[in-house]
Amino acid sequence: MADKAGKGSAFPGGNDLGSLKGKSAAALKESHVEIELSDSDGEGFIETPLPSSKGKSSAEAKSGKKRVSFSSLKTSGDLGKSSNVGKAGGKGSLPQATPLEPLIAETQLKLELELPKGARLLMDCEAAEVLQDIHEHMTVLSQDPKIKMPESFSKAFQYSKVNDHYNNAKAVRQVLETLKLNAVTDGEICLMGNVCPENVDEVYALIPSLKGNIEKNEVALKDAIASLAKFRTPK
Amino acid sequence: MFFHITLERNMQLHPRHFGPHLRDKLVAKLMKDVEGTCSGRHGFVVAITGVEDIGKGLIREGTGFVTFPVKYQAVVFRPFKGEILEAVVTMVNKMGFFAEAGPVQIFVSNHLIPDDMEFQSGDMPNYTTSDGSVKIQKDSEVRLKIIGTRVDATEIFCIGTIKDDFLGVINDPGVTA
């Protein structure tokens, strides 16, 4: 069931594997990084079917899926070259420098696709608020010795508090939501909120997928960055 | 990155728990079973925020246990390739350094550390620039980019890089204000 769940979640990935015709089977196997296990993982989880994402998956197929393999990272730190591991099956072919930007752009698309329907991305500041409420409830419940606070909750709560750079999460969300009119995806908005950029160069360096629509979004991004600065908590 | 998602799970309950507090017992069991777990698809289930629906129970033949389909909402944490995270360094060695961002472990190989930083062994192993201005050691805060993920049964492990622009040390605990 876990395997089926894994395959179900890789629905766009399945299309992508189909688009990798011509690449060696070994390269395909090598390029599959994520290993989804196990009984506890699959049992009891009913996977809701993904919404029809044919439009996006075809966009992914057109962009040409390439994955970076871990074995290539061991031998070379140069990611531009390492993406050729999957591509250059034969010995005689010349290495071709493949830019990293398409990989990242695909990831941003993937952010939307891999999640089940109705999933909502939370910025760290929003997560901090939600987890703070839960923490207050848990503090009362933890007086019962049978109830133990999970370690991952404590770590995630601590992480969200440390990375909460704003004093008003709702206002930040409102400011960043306006960027959707400029072809900025949910994932990119969330990343921007978490990164707390100081200028537009930083945004384009850290979120390269935004460079694709630079004419559409540059002015809006500059305005958003200026607005976000007002809500930043002083360090 | 944090997500707020709706999940569904089949919960099995022993008949001894039946009674007026059935729902509470089901929710308590759900929290105990799910919170703190890690799933390959959704990542770490950090906390359950609410129970949306509990369906009709189905008696399992032969055992007497009853299976309830439970729909619930949860905050999950899952890293993705290309994501930028601020992590705290937990260990430094000559192969690179390990860092933690929430419940997720990230390894940054020395190949993905800027070339002008070299490993310095000693009581407090670290990576330092040639002029000593920037240091990465235990408890340093670094901004890194995730370039790969691996999912285990109970944890997600990532590979990161600090070799790109706007990545690297944010806060060095060794520097006095």
mmCIF file with all atom_site columns, C-alpha atoms in Angstrom, chain A residues 31-229:
data_model
loop_
_atom_site.group_PDB
_atom_site.id
_atom_site.type_symbol
_atom_site.label_atom_id
_atom_site.label_alt_id
_atom_site.label_comp_id
_atom_site.label_asym_id
_atom_site.label_entity_id
_atom_site.label_seq_id
_atom_site.pdbx_PDB_ins_code
_atom_site.Cartn_x
_atom_site.Cartn_y
_atom_site.Cartn_z
_atom_site.occupancy
_atom_site.B_iso_or_equiv
_atom_site.pdbx_formal_charge
_atom_site.auth_seq_id
_atom_site.auth_comp_id
_atom_site.auth_asym_id
_atom_site.auth_atom_id
_atom_site.pdbx_PDB_model_num
ATOM 1   C CA . SER A 1 31  ? 18.166 9.219  -10.398 1.00 0.00 ? 31  SER A CA 1
ATOM 2   C CA . HIS A 1 32  ? 15.244 8.100  -8.230  1.00 0.00 ? 32  HIS A CA 1
ATOM 3   C CA . VAL A 1 33  ? 16.314 9.543  -4.890  1.00 0.00 ? 33  VAL A CA 1
ATOM 4   C CA . GLU A 1 34  ? 13.246 9.295  -2.661  1.00 0.00 ? 34  GLU A CA 1
ATOM 5   C CA . ILE A 1 35  ? 12.530 5.980  -1.044  1.00 0.00 ? 35  ILE A CA 1
ATOM 6   C CA . GLU A 1 36  ? 9.108  5.785  0.570   1.00 0.00 ? 36  GLU A CA 1
ATOM 7   C CA . LEU A 1 37  ? 8.746  3.015  3.112   1.00 0.00 ? 37  LEU A CA 1
ATOM 8   C CA . SER A 1 38  ? 6.966  1.081  5.073   1.00 0.00 ? 38  SER A CA 1
ATOM 9   C CA . ASP A 1 39  ? 4.115  -0.502 6.820   1.00 0.00 ? 39  ASP A CA 1
ATOM 10  C CA . SER A 1 40  ? 3.522  2.225  9.327   1.00 0.00 ? 40  SER A CA 1
ATOM 11  C CA . ASP A 1 41  ? 3.718  4.718  6.546   1.00 0.00 ? 41  ASP A CA 1
ATOM 12  C CA . GLY A 1 42  ? 1.115  3.089  4.359   1.00 0.00 ? 42  GLY A CA 1
ATOM 13  C CA . GLU A 1 43  ? -1.213 1.549  6.873   1.00 0.00 ? 43  GLU A CA 1
ATOM 14  C CA . GLY A 1 44  ? -4.326 3.474  7.605   1.00 0.00 ? 44  GLY A CA 1
ATOM 15  C CA . PHE A 1 45  ? -3.456 6.294  5.224   1.00 0.00 ? 45  PHE A CA 1
ATOM 16  C CA . ILE A 1 46  ? -6.051 6.726  2.563   1.00 0.00 ? 46  ILE A CA 1
ATOM 17  C CA . GLU A 1 47  ? -4.522 8.654  -0.267  1.00 0.00 ? 47  GLU A CA 1
ATOM 18  C CA . THR A 1 48  ? -7.005 11.084 -1.713  1.00 0.00 ? 48  THR A CA 1
ATOM 19  C CA . PRO A 1 49  ? -6.649 11.122 -5.491  1.00 0.00 ? 49  PRO A CA 1
ATOM 20  C CA . LEU A 1 50  ? -4.649 14.027 -6.819  1.00 0.00 ? 50  LEU A CA 1
ATOM 21  C CA . PRO A 1 51  ? -6.515 16.672 -8.771  1.00 0.00 ? 51  PRO A CA 1
ATOM 22  C CA . SER A 1 52  ? -6.128 16.536 -12.496 1.00 0.00 ? 52  SER A CA 1
ATOM 23  C CA . SER A 1 53  ? -2.812 18.237 -13.105 1.00 0.00 ? 53  SER A CA 1
ATOM 24  C CA . LYS A 1 54  ? -2.330 17.334 -16.718 1.00 0.00 ? 54  LYS A CA 1
ATOM 25  C CA . GLY A 1 55  ? -1.610 20.912 -17.676 1.00 0.00 ? 55  GLY A CA 1
ATOM 26  C CA . LYS A 1 56  ? 1.241  21.258 -15.232 1.00 0.00 ? 56  LYS A CA 1
ATOM 27  C CA . SER A 1 57  ? 2.601  17.768 -15.756 1.00 0.00 ? 57  SER A CA 1
ATOM 28  C CA . SER A 1 58  ? 2.778  18.354 -19.488 1.00 0.00 ? 58  SER A CA 1
ATOM 29  C CA . ALA A 1 59  ? 4.647  21.580 -18.748 1.00 0.00 ? 59  ALA A CA 1
ATOM 30  C CA . GLU A 1 60  ? 7.067  19.538 -16.683 1.00 0.00 ? 60  GLU A CA 1
ATOM 31  C CA . ALA A 1 61  ? 7.471  17.001 -19.462 1.00 0.00 ? 61  ALA A CA 1
ATOM 32  C CA . LYS A 1 62  ? 8.225  19.813 -21.883 1.00 0.00 ? 62  LYS A CA 1
ATOM 33  C CA . SER A 1 63  ? 10.799 21.349 -19.591 1.00 0.00 ? 63  SER A CA 1
ATOM 34  C CA . GLY A 1 64  ? 12.609 18.002 -19.528 1.00 0.00 ? 64  GLY A CA 1
ATOM 35  C CA . LYS A 1 65  ? 12.908 16.332 -16.131 1.00 0.00 ? 65  LYS A CA 1
ATOM 36  C CA . LYS A 1 66  ? 16.377 15.895 -14.813 1.00 0.00 ? 66  LYS A CA 1
ATOM 37  C CA . ARG A 1 67  ? 17.252 14.735 -11.317 1.00 0.00 ? 67  ARG A CA 1
ATOM 38  C CA . VAL A 1 68  ? 20.508 15.086 -9.499  1.00 0.00 ? 68  VAL A CA 1
ATOM 39  C CA . SER A 1 69  ? 21.792 11.767 -8.195  1.00 0.00 ? 69  SER A CA 1
ATOM 40  C CA . PHE A 1 70  ? 23.514 11.486 -4.828  1.00 0.00 ? 70  PHE A CA 1
ATOM 41  C CA . SER A 1 71  ? 26.341 9.380  -6.195  1.00 0.00 ? 71  SER A CA 1
ATOM 42  C CA . SER A 1 72  ? 27.292 12.209 -8.504  1.00 0.00 ? 72  SER A CA 1
ATOM 43  C CA . LEU A 1 73  ? 27.414 14.568 -5.497  1.00 0.00 ? 73  LEU A CA 1
ATOM 44  C CA . LYS A 1 74  ? 29.994 12.325 -3.876  1.00 0.00 ? 74  LYS A CA 1
ATOM 45  C CA . THR A 1 75  ? 32.303 12.602 -6.858  1.00 0.00 ? 75  THR A CA 1
ATOM 46  C CA . SER A 1 76  ? 31.796 16.191 -7.787  1.00 0.00 ? 76  SER A CA 1
ATOM 47  C CA . GLY A 1 77  ? 30.329 19.214 -6.168  1.00 0.00 ? 77  GLY A CA 1
ATOM 48  C CA . ASP A 1 78  ? 29.596 20.816 -9.513  1.00 0.00 ? 78  ASP A CA 1
ATOM 49  C CA . LEU A 1 79  ? 25.879 20.412 -9.981  1.00 0.00 ? 79  LEU A CA 1
ATOM 50  C CA . GLY A 1 80  ? 25.936 21.663 -13.512 1.00 0.00 ? 80  GLY A CA 1
ATOM 51  C CA . LYS A 1 81  ? 27.994 18.704 -14.598 1.00 0.00 ? 81  LYS A CA 1
ATOM 52  C CA . SER A 1 82  ? 26.422 16.172 -12.275 1.00 0.00 ? 82  SER A CA 1
ATOM 53  C CA . SER A 1 83  ? 23.076 16.443 -13.995 1.00 0.00 ? 83  SER A CA 1
ATOM 54  C CA . ASN A 1 84  ? 24.720 14.818 -16.985 1.00 0.00 ? 84  ASN A CA 1
ATOM 55  C CA . VAL A 1 85  ? 24.980 11.520 -15.122 1.00 0.00 ? 85  VAL A CA 1
ATOM 56  C CA . GLY A 1 86  ? 21.499 10.687 -16.174 1.00 0.00 ? 86  GLY A CA 1
ATOM 57  C CA . LYS A 1 87  ? 21.875 12.121 -19.627 1.00 0.00 ? 87  LYS A CA 1
ATOM 58  C CA . ALA A 1 88  ? 25.219 10.867 -20.917 1.00 0.00 ? 88  ALA A CA 1
ATOM 59  C CA . GLY A 1 89  ? 24.707 7.158  -20.949 1.00 0.00 ? 89  GLY A CA 1
ATOM 60  C CA . GLY A 1 90  ? 27.478 6.521  -23.467 1.00 0.00 ? 90  GLY A CA 1
ATOM 61  C CA . LYS A 1 91  ? 31.148 7.231  -23.131 1.00 0.00 ? 91  LYS A CA 1
ATOM 62  C CA . GLY A 1 92  ? 31.661 9.135  -26.332 1.00 0.00 ? 92  GLY A CA 1
ATOM 63  C CA . SER A 1 93  ? 29.203 11.979 -25.693 1.00 0.00 ? 93  SER A CA 1
ATOM 64  C CA . LEU A 1 94  ? 30.477 15.396 -24.777 1.00 0.00 ? 94  LEU A CA 1
ATOM 65  C CA . PRO A 1 95  ? 29.478 16.693 -21.361 1.00 0.00 ? 95  PRO A CA 1
ATOM 66  C CA . GLN A 1 96  ? 26.901 19.421 -21.654 1.00 0.00 ? 96  GLN A CA 1
ATOM 67  C CA . ALA A 1 97  ? 26.520 22.030 -18.986 1.00 0.00 ? 97  ALA A CA 1
ATOM 68  C CA . THR A 1 98  ? 22.921 21.947 -17.876 1.00 0.00 ? 98  THR A CA 1
ATOM 69  C CA . PRO A 1 99  ? 21.730 25.011 -16.014 1.00 0.00 ? 99  PRO A CA 1
ATOM 70  C CA . LEU A 1 100 ? 20.423 24.532 -12.510 1.00 0.00 ? 100 LEU A CA 1
ATOM 71  C CA . GLU A 1 101 ? 17.481 26.906 -12.965 1.00 0.00 ? 101 GLU A CA 1
ATOM 72  C CA . PRO A 1 102 ? 15.193 24.383 -14.723 1.00 0.00 ? 102 PRO A CA 1
ATOM 73  C CA . LEU A 1 103 ? 15.673 21.986 -11.773 1.00 0.00 ? 103 LEU A CA 1
ATOM 74  C CA . ILE A 1 104 ? 14.543 24.633 -9.351  1.00 0.00 ? 104 ILE A CA 1
ATOM 75  C CA . ALA A 1 105 ? 11.654 25.744 -11.521 1.00 0.00 ? 105 ALA A CA 1
ATOM 76  C CA . GLU A 1 106 ? 10.490 22.150 -11.665 1.00 0.00 ? 106 GLU A CA 1
ATOM 77  C CA . THR A 1 107 ? 10.683 21.956 -7.899  1.00 0.00 ? 107 THR A CA 1
ATOM 78  C CA . GLN A 1 108 ? 8.449  24.953 -7.545  1.00 0.00 ? 108 GLN A CA 1
ATOM 79  C CA . LEU A 1 109 ? 5.918  23.340 -9.824  1.00 0.00 ? 109 LEU A CA 1
ATOM 80  C CA . LYS A 1 110 ? 6.297  20.122 -7.893  1.00 0.00 ? 110 LYS A CA 1
ATOM 81  C CA . LEU A 1 111 ? 5.475  21.931 -4.668  1.00 0.00 ? 111 LEU A CA 1
ATOM 82  C CA . GLU A 1 112 ? 1.950  22.351 -5.890  1.00 0.00 ? 112 GLU A CA 1
ATOM 83  C CA . LEU A 1 113 ? 1.585  18.957 -7.448  1.00 0.00 ? 113 LEU A CA 1
ATOM 84  C CA . GLU A 1 114 ? 2.818  16.543 -4.811  1.00 0.00 ? 114 GLU A CA 1
ATOM 85  C CA . LEU A 1 115 ? 0.508  17.752 -2.104  1.00 0.00 ? 115 LEU A CA 1
ATOM 86  C CA . PRO A 1 116 ? -3.003 16.447 -1.681  1.00 0.00 ? 116 PRO A CA 1
ATOM 87  C CA . LYS A 1 117 ? -5.985 18.579 -2.540  1.00 0.00 ? 117 LYS A CA 1
ATOM 88  C CA . GLY A 1 118 ? -6.684 21.380 -0.109  1.00 0.00 ? 118 GLY A CA 1
ATOM 89  C CA . ALA A 1 119 ? -3.153 21.581 1.266   1.00 0.00 ? 119 ALA A CA 1
ATOM 90  C CA . ARG A 1 120 ? -2.211 25.050 2.379   1.00 0.00 ? 120 ARG A CA 1
ATOM 91  C CA . LEU A 1 121 ? 1.338  26.289 2.546   1.00 0.00 ? 121 LEU A CA 1
ATOM 92  C CA . LEU A 1 122 ? 2.242  28.011 5.764   1.00 0.00 ? 122 LEU A CA 1
ATOM 93  C CA . MET A 1 123 ? 5.002  30.518 6.181   1.00 0.00 ? 123 MET A CA 1
ATOM 94  C CA . ASP A 1 124 ? 7.172  30.069 9.245   1.00 0.00 ? 124 ASP A CA 1
ATOM 95  C CA . CYS A 1 125 ? 5.502  33.064 10.933  1.00 0.00 ? 125 CYS A CA 1
ATOM 96  C CA . GLU A 1 126 ? 2.037  31.573 10.371  1.00 0.00 ? 126 GLU A CA 1
ATOM 97  C CA . ALA A 1 127 ? 3.184  28.162 11.566  1.00 0.00 ? 127 ALA A CA 1
ATOM 98  C CA . ALA A 1 128 ? 4.619  29.807 14.694  1.00 0.00 ? 128 ALA A CA 1
ATOM 99  C CA . GLU A 1 129 ? 1.197  31.234 15.557  1.00 0.00 ? 129 GLU A CA 1
ATOM 100 C CA . VAL A 1 130 ? -0.591 27.925 14.989  1.00 0.00 ? 130 VAL A CA 1
ATOM 101 C CA . LEU A 1 131 ? 1.976  25.944 16.933  1.00 0.00 ? 131 LEU A CA 1
ATOM 102 C CA . GLN A 1 132 ? 1.946  28.504 19.750  1.00 0.00 ? 132 GLN A CA 1
ATOM 103 C CA . ASP A 1 133 ? -1.786 27.853 20.274  1.00 0.00 ? 133 ASP A CA 1
ATOM 104 C CA . ILE A 1 134 ? -1.222 24.129 20.247  1.00 0.00 ? 134 ILE A CA 1
ATOM 105 C CA . HIS A 1 135 ? 1.716  24.483 22.617  1.00 0.00 ? 135 HIS A CA 1
ATOM 106 C CA . GLU A 1 136 ? -0.455 26.348 25.114  1.00 0.00 ? 136 GLU A CA 1
ATOM 107 C CA . HIS A 1 137 ? -3.018 23.552 25.005  1.00 0.00 ? 137 HIS A CA 1
ATOM 108 C CA . MET A 1 138 ? -0.325 20.930 25.258  1.00 0.00 ? 138 MET A CA 1
ATOM 109 C CA . THR A 1 139 ? 1.195  22.605 28.311  1.00 0.00 ? 139 THR A CA 1
ATOM 110 C CA . VAL A 1 140 ? -2.057 21.993 30.136  1.00 0.00 ? 140 VAL A CA 1
ATOM 111 C CA . LEU A 1 141 ? -2.326 18.419 28.854  1.00 0.00 ? 141 LEU A CA 1
ATOM 112 C CA . SER A 1 142 ? 1.310  17.580 29.543  1.00 0.00 ? 142 SER A CA 1
ATOM 113 C CA . GLN A 1 143 ? 0.594  17.710 33.255  1.00 0.00 ? 143 GLN A CA 1
ATOM 114 C CA . ASP A 1 144 ? -0.918 14.295 32.662  1.00 0.00 ? 144 ASP A CA 1
ATOM 115 C CA . PRO A 1 145 ? 2.108  11.960 32.762  1.00 0.00 ? 145 PRO A CA 1
ATOM 116 C CA . LYS A 1 146 ? 0.581  9.701  30.130  1.00 0.00 ? 146 LYS A CA 1
ATOM 117 C CA . ILE A 1 147 ? 0.675  12.452 27.527  1.00 0.00 ? 147 ILE A CA 1
ATOM 118 C CA . LYS A 1 148 ? 4.105  13.150 26.099  1.00 0.00 ? 148 LYS A CA 1
ATOM 119 C CA . MET A 1 149 ? 4.995  16.003 23.795  1.00 0.00 ? 149 MET A CA 1
ATOM 120 C CA . PRO A 1 150 ? 6.509  14.572 20.610  1.00 0.00 ? 150 PRO A CA 1
ATOM 121 C CA . GLU A 1 151 ? 10.086 15.594 19.944  1.00 0.00 ? 151 GLU A CA 1
ATOM 122 C CA . SER A 1 152 ? 9.320  16.670 16.398  1.00 0.00 ? 152 SER A CA 1
ATOM 123 C CA . PHE A 1 153 ? 6.723  19.108 17.722  1.00 0.00 ? 153 PHE A CA 1
ATOM 124 C CA . SER A 1 154 ? 9.201  20.730 20.074  1.00 0.00 ? 154 SER A CA 1
ATOM 125 C CA . LYS A 1 155 ? 11.809 21.002 17.333  1.00 0.00 ? 155 LYS A CA 1
ATOM 126 C CA . ALA A 1 156 ? 9.332  22.329 14.771  1.00 0.00 ? 156 ALA A CA 1
ATOM 127 C CA . PHE A 1 157 ? 7.910  24.805 17.278  1.00 0.00 ? 157 PHE A CA 1
ATOM 128 C CA . GLN A 1 158 ? 11.363 26.052 18.207  1.00 0.00 ? 158 GLN A CA 1
ATOM 129 C CA . TYR A 1 159 ? 12.303 26.330 14.556  1.00 0.00 ? 159 TYR A CA 1
ATOM 130 C CA . SER A 1 160 ? 9.183  28.305 13.662  1.00 0.00 ? 160 SER A CA 1
ATOM 131 C CA . LYS A 1 161 ? 9.706  30.696 16.587  1.00 0.00 ? 161 LYS A CA 1
ATOM 132 C CA . VAL A 1 162 ? 13.311 31.366 15.645  1.00 0.00 ? 162 VAL A CA 1
ATOM 133 C CA . ASN A 1 163 ? 12.364 31.974 12.010  1.00 0.00 ? 163 ASN A CA 1
ATOM 134 C CA . ASP A 1 164 ? 9.379  34.168 12.796  1.00 0.00 ? 164 ASP A CA 1
ATOM 135 C CA . HIS A 1 165 ? 10.796 37.485 11.604  1.00 0.00 ? 165 HIS A CA 1
ATOM 136 C CA . TYR A 1 166 ? 7.538  39.403 11.486  1.00 0.00 ? 166 TYR A CA 1
ATOM 137 C CA . ASN A 1 167 ? 5.215  40.942 14.058  1.00 0.00 ? 167 ASN A CA 1
ATOM 138 C CA . ASN A 1 168 ? 2.031  40.470 12.004  1.00 0.00 ? 168 ASN A CA 1
ATOM 139 C CA . ALA A 1 169 ? 1.722  37.243 10.036  1.00 0.00 ? 169 ALA A CA 1
ATOM 140 C CA . LYS A 1 170 ? -1.687 38.084 8.570   1.00 0.00 ? 170 LYS A CA 1
ATOM 141 C CA . ALA A 1 171 ? -0.483 41.386 7.170   1.00 0.00 ? 171 ALA A CA 1
ATOM 142 C CA . VAL A 1 172 ? 2.537  39.675 5.645   1.00 0.00 ? 172 VAL A CA 1
ATOM 143 C CA . ARG A 1 173 ? 0.276  37.096 4.003   1.00 0.00 ? 173 ARG A CA 1
ATOM 144 C CA . GLN A 1 174 ? -1.926 39.865 2.596   1.00 0.00 ? 174 GLN A CA 1
ATOM 145 C CA . VAL A 1 175 ? 1.049  41.675 1.133   1.00 0.00 ? 175 VAL A CA 1
ATOM 146 C CA . LEU A 1 176 ? 2.451  38.533 -0.466  1.00 0.00 ? 176 LEU A CA 1
ATOM 147 C CA . GLU A 1 177 ? -0.908 37.309 -1.779  1.00 0.00 ? 177 GLU A CA 1
ATOM 148 C CA . THR A 1 178 ? -1.031 40.307 -4.084  1.00 0.00 ? 178 THR A CA 1
ATOM 149 C CA . LEU A 1 179 ? 1.950  38.829 -5.915  1.00 0.00 ? 179 LEU A CA 1
ATOM 150 C CA . LYS A 1 180 ? -0.291 36.081 -7.266  1.00 0.00 ? 180 LYS A CA 1
ATOM 151 C CA . LEU A 1 181 ? -1.562 38.622 -9.780  1.00 0.00 ? 181 LEU A CA 1
ATOM 152 C CA . ASN A 1 182 ? 1.994  38.725 -11.133 1.00 0.00 ? 182 ASN A CA 1
ATOM 153 C CA . ALA A 1 183 ? 2.275  34.991 -11.796 1.00 0.00 ? 183 ALA A CA 1
ATOM 154 C CA . VAL A 1 184 ? 3.985  34.152 -8.498  1.00 0.00 ? 184 VAL A CA 1
ATOM 155 C CA . THR A 1 185 ? 3.053  30.701 -7.192  1.00 0.00 ? 185 THR A CA 1
ATOM 156 C CA . ASP A 1 186 ? 2.085  29.783 -3.629  1.00 0.00 ? 186 ASP A CA 1
ATOM 157 C CA . GLY A 1 187 ? 5.395  28.032 -3.102  1.00 0.00 ? 187 GLY A CA 1
ATOM 158 C CA . GLU A 1 188 ? 7.376  31.061 -4.244  1.00 0.00 ? 188 GLU A CA 1
ATOM 159 C CA . ILE A 1 189 ? 5.307  33.353 -2.021  1.00 0.00 ? 189 ILE A CA 1
ATOM 160 C CA . CYS A 1 190 ? 5.969  31.145 0.957   1.00 0.00 ? 190 CYS A CA 1
ATOM 161 C CA . LEU A 1 191 ? 9.681  30.971 0.233   1.00 0.00 ? 191 LEU A CA 1
ATOM 162 C CA . MET A 1 192 ? 9.812  34.731 -0.035  1.00 0.00 ? 192 MET A CA 1
ATOM 163 C CA . GLY A 1 193 ? 8.070  35.144 3.289   1.00 0.00 ? 193 GLY A CA 1
ATOM 164 C CA . ASN A 1 194 ? 10.470 32.736 4.969   1.00 0.00 ? 194 ASN A CA 1
ATOM 165 C CA . VAL A 1 195 ? 13.603 34.178 3.425   1.00 0.00 ? 195 VAL A CA 1
ATOM 166 C CA . CYS A 1 196 ? 12.841 37.783 4.440   1.00 0.00 ? 196 CYS A CA 1
ATOM 167 C CA . PRO A 1 197 ? 14.626 39.369 1.481   1.00 0.00 ? 197 PRO A CA 1
ATOM 168 C CA . GLU A 1 198 ? 16.184 42.788 1.625   1.00 0.00 ? 198 GLU A CA 1
ATOM 169 C CA . ASN A 1 199 ? 16.240 43.455 -2.093  1.00 0.00 ? 199 ASN A CA 1
ATOM 170 C CA . VAL A 1 200 ? 14.956 42.053 -5.335  1.00 0.00 ? 200 VAL A CA 1
ATOM 171 C CA . ASP A 1 201 ? 18.383 40.660 -6.329  1.00 0.00 ? 201 ASP A CA 1
ATOM 172 C CA . GLU A 1 202 ? 18.265 38.408 -3.297  1.00 0.00 ? 202 GLU A CA 1
ATOM 173 C CA . VAL A 1 203 ? 14.835 37.172 -4.296  1.00 0.00 ? 203 VAL A CA 1
ATOM 174 C CA . TYR A 1 204 ? 15.922 36.304 -7.813  1.00 0.00 ? 204 TYR A CA 1
ATOM 175 C CA . ALA A 1 205 ? 19.108 34.626 -6.564  1.00 0.00 ? 205 ALA A CA 1
ATOM 176 C CA . LEU A 1 206 ? 17.294 32.465 -4.027  1.00 0.00 ? 206 LEU A CA 1
ATOM 177 C CA . ILE A 1 207 ? 14.143 31.787 -6.047  1.00 0.00 ? 207 ILE A CA 1
ATOM 178 C CA . PRO A 1 208 ? 15.413 31.489 -9.645  1.00 0.00 ? 208 PRO A CA 1
ATOM 179 C CA . SER A 1 209 ? 12.012 30.396 -10.941 1.00 0.00 ? 209 SER A CA 1
ATOM 180 C CA . LEU A 1 210 ? 10.837 34.008 -10.557 1.00 0.00 ? 210 LEU A CA 1
ATOM 181 C CA . LYS A 1 211 ? 13.341 35.107 -13.191 1.00 0.00 ? 211 LYS A CA 1
ATOM 182 C CA . GLY A 1 212 ? 11.138 33.539 -15.828 1.00 0.00 ? 212 GLY A CA 1
ATOM 183 C CA . ASN A 1 213 ? 8.572  36.308 -15.395 1.00 0.00 ? 213 ASN A CA 1
ATOM 184 C CA . ILE A 1 214 ? 10.904 39.148 -14.512 1.00 0.00 ? 214 ILE A CA 1
ATOM 185 C CA . GLU A 1 215 ? 9.033  41.689 -16.670 1.00 0.00 ? 215 GLU A CA 1
ATOM 186 C CA . LYS A 1 216 ? 5.780  40.853 -14.900 1.00 0.00 ? 216 LYS A CA 1
ATOM 187 C CA . ASN A 1 217 ? 6.927  40.640 -11.327 1.00 0.00 ? 217 ASN A CA 1
ATOM 188 C CA . GLU A 1 218 ? 9.942  42.886 -10.745 1.00 0.00 ? 218 GLU A CA 1
ATOM 189 C CA . VAL A 1 219 ? 8.037  46.013 -9.759  1.00 0.00 ? 219 VAL A CA 1
ATOM 190 C CA . ALA A 1 220 ? 5.536  44.067 -7.667  1.00 0.00 ? 220 ALA A CA 1
ATOM 191 C CA . LEU A 1 221 ? 8.377  42.273 -5.874  1.00 0.00 ? 221 LEU A CA 1
ATOM 192 C CA . LYS A 1 222 ? 10.101 45.541 -5.048  1.00 0.00 ? 222 LYS A CA 1
ATOM 193 C CA . ASP A 1 223 ? 6.866  46.908 -3.599  1.00 0.00 ? 223 ASP A CA 1
ATOM 194 C CA . ALA A 1 224 ? 6.267  43.725 -1.622  1.00 0.00 ? 224 ALA A CA 1
ATOM 195 C CA . ILE A 1 225 ? 9.794  43.791 -0.184  1.00 0.00 ? 225 ILE A CA 1
ATOM 196 C CA . ALA A 1 226 ? 9.329  47.409 0.905   1.00 0.00 ? 226 ALA A CA 1
ATOM 197 C CA . SER A 1 227 ? 5.996  46.526 2.557   1.00 0.00 ? 227 SER A CA 1
ATOM 198 C CA . LEU A 1 228 ? 7.437  43.470 4.294   1.00 0.00 ? 228 LEU A CA 1
ATOM 199 C CA . ALA A 1 229 ? 10.183 45.585 5.826   1.00 0.00 ? 229 ALA A CA 1
#
